Structure formats: C-alpha cells, structure tokens
GROMACS .gro file of C-alpha atoms in nm:
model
  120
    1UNK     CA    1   5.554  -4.984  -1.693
    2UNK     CA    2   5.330  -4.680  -1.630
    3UNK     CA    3   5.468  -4.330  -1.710
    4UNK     CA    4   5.500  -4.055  -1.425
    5UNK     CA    5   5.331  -3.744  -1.507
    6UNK     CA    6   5.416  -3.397  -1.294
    7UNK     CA    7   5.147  -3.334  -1.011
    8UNK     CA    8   4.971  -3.077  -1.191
    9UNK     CA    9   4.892  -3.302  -1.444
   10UNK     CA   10   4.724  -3.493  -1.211
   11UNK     CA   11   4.537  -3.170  -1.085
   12UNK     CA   12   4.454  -3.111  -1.403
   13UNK     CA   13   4.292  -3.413  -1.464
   14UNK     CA   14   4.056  -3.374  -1.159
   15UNK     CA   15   3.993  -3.008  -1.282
   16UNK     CA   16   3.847  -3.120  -1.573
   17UNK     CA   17   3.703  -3.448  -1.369
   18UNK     CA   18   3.504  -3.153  -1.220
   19UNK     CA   19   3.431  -2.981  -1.493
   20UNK     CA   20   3.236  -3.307  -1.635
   21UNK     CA   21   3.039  -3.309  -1.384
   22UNK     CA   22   2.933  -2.917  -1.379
   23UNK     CA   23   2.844  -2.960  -1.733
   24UNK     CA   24   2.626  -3.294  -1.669
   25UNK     CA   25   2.410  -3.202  -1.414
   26UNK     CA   26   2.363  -2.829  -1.655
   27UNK     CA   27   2.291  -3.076  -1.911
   28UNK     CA   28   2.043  -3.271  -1.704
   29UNK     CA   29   1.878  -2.902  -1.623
   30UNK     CA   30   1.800  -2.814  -2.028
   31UNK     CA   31   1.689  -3.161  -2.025
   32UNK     CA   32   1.380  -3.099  -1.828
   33UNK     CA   33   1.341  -2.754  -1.905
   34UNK     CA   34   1.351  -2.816  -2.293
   35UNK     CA   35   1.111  -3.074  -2.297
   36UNK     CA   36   0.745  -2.991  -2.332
   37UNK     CA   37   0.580  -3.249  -2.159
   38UNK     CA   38   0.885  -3.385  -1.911
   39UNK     CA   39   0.798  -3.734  -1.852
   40UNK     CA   40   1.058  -3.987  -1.799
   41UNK     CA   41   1.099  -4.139  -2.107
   42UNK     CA   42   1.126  -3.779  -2.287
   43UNK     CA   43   1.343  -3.672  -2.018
   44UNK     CA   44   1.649  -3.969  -2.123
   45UNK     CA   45   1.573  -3.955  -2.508
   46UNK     CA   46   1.636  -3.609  -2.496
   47UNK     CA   47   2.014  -3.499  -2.678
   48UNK     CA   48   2.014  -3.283  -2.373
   49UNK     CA   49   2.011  -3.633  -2.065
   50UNK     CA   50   2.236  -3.816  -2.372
   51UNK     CA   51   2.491  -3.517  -2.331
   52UNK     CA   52   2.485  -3.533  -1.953
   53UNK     CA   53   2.522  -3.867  -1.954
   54UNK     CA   54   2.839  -3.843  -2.201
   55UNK     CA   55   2.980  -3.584  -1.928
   56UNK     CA   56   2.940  -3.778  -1.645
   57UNK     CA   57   3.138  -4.054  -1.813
   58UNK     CA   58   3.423  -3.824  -1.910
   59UNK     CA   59   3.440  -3.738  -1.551
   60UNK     CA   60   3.439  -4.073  -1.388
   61UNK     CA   61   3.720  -4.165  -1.636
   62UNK     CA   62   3.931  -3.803  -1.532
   63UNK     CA   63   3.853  -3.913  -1.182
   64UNK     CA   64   3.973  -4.203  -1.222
   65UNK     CA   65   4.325  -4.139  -1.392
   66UNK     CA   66   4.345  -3.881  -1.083
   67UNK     CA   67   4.326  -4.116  -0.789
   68UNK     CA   68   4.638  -4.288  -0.965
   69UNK     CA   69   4.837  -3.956  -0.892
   70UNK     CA   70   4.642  -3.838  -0.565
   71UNK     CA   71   4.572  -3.977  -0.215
   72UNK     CA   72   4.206  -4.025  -0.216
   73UNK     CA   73   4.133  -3.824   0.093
   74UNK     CA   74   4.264  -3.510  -0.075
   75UNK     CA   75   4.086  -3.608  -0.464
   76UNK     CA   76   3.707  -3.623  -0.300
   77UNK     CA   77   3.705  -3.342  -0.078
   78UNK     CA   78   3.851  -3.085  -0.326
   79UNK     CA   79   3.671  -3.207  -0.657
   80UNK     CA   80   3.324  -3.197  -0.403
   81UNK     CA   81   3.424  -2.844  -0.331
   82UNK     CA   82   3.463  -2.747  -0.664
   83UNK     CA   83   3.136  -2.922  -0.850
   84UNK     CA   84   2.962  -2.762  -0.580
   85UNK     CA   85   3.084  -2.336  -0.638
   86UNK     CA   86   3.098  -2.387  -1.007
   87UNK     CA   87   2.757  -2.579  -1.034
   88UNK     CA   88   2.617  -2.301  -0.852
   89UNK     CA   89   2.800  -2.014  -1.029
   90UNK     CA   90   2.714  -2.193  -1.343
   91UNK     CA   91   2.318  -2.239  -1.265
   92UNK     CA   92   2.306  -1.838  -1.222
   93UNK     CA   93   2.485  -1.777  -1.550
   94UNK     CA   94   2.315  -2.013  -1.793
   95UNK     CA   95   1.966  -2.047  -1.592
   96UNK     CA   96   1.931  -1.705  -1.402
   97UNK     CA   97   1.915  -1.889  -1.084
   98UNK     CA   98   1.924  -1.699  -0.753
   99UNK     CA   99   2.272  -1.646  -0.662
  100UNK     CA  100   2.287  -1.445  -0.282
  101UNK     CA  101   2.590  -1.349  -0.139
  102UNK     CA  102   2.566  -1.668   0.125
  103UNK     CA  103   2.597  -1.857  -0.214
  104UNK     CA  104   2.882  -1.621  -0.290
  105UNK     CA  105   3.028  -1.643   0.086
  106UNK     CA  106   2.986  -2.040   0.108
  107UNK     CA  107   3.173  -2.086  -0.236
  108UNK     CA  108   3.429  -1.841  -0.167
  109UNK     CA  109   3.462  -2.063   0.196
  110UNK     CA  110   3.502  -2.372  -0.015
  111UNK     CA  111   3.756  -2.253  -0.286
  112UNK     CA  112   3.968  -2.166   0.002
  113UNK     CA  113   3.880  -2.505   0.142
  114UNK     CA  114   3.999  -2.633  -0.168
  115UNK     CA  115   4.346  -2.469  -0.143
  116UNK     CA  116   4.413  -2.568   0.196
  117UNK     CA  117   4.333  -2.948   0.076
  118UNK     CA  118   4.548  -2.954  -0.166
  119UNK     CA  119   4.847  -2.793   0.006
  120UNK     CA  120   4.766  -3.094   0.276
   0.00000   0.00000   0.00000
C-alpha cells in the first residue's frame, strides 16, 4: 500500500520537477558556449550536455511522483509556467541575456497564472 503524503509535498515535488529542468537546459547553454569548436559530438561529450542530461532525468522522475498527487491538467500548466519565468530569469543572471520588462511583465503574468492554477 502506497503512503499519502500532504499536498505540498506533492507541490514540492513539481517545484523541484521544475527546477530540473531550469538547470538542464542552463546546462545545455555552457555546453555550447564552453566548447571551442561546437560540433555535435563535442557538444554531448561535454560534462556540461552529461549534466543536463542528469537534470532532465531528475525532473521527469519529480514529475512523475507529482502526477500521483495532482490532476494532470493543473501539474502541466503550472510547471510550464514556471520553467518558462525562471529559465528566463535564470539566462539573464548566469548568461547576461537581455531581460526587458515584457520579459519581466510576461513572467510576472505567468507566476500569477501559476497561482490561480493551483488554487483551481
């Protein structure tokens, strides 16, 4: 018999199911940039595309253990919403990349998205 976790547990999980995925496709970014000559074949034997890879794993398996504790129609929409602002936010933090206030506006529209999904 399964044990019955509290819903924020299940929140958690797809937090951190997002989180995976922020952190892979970052990964897959200093994968090409760190490479000199970013063919292919560098490109996936670099520690960088191995990392990303290891990420994207961890998420699918958090995503996974969510949808146990979630209706599915509420898990996709929110964990969308938040690779999406924190992928962005992320990108201008660790990369420098442009970050205008219609990125800020549209991410601040989809964290409140977010909220209003998972009151639903």
């Amino acid at each position: 018999m399964g044990t019955t976790h509290p819903i924020w547990y299940a929140w958690t999980l797809l937090g951190l199911s997002a989180a995976g995925t922020c952190a892979g496709n970052l990964l897959l970014k200093q994968a090409n940039l760190a490479s000199s000559n970013p063919t292919l074949l560098a490109i996936v034997t670099s520690p960088w595309f191995i990392g990303a890879i290891a990420c994207y794993i961890f998420d699918l398996a958090l995503f996974t253990q969510s949808l146990q504790h979630l209706p599915i129609s509420t898990v996709v929409p929110v964990v969308s919403g938040m690779r999406i602002a924190a992928t962005a936010i992320l990108a201008y933090i660790f990369f420098g990349e442009h970050l205008t206030l219609n990125h800020l506006f549209a991410s601040s529209v989809i964290i409140a998205g977010i909220i209003i999904m998972s009151r639903a």
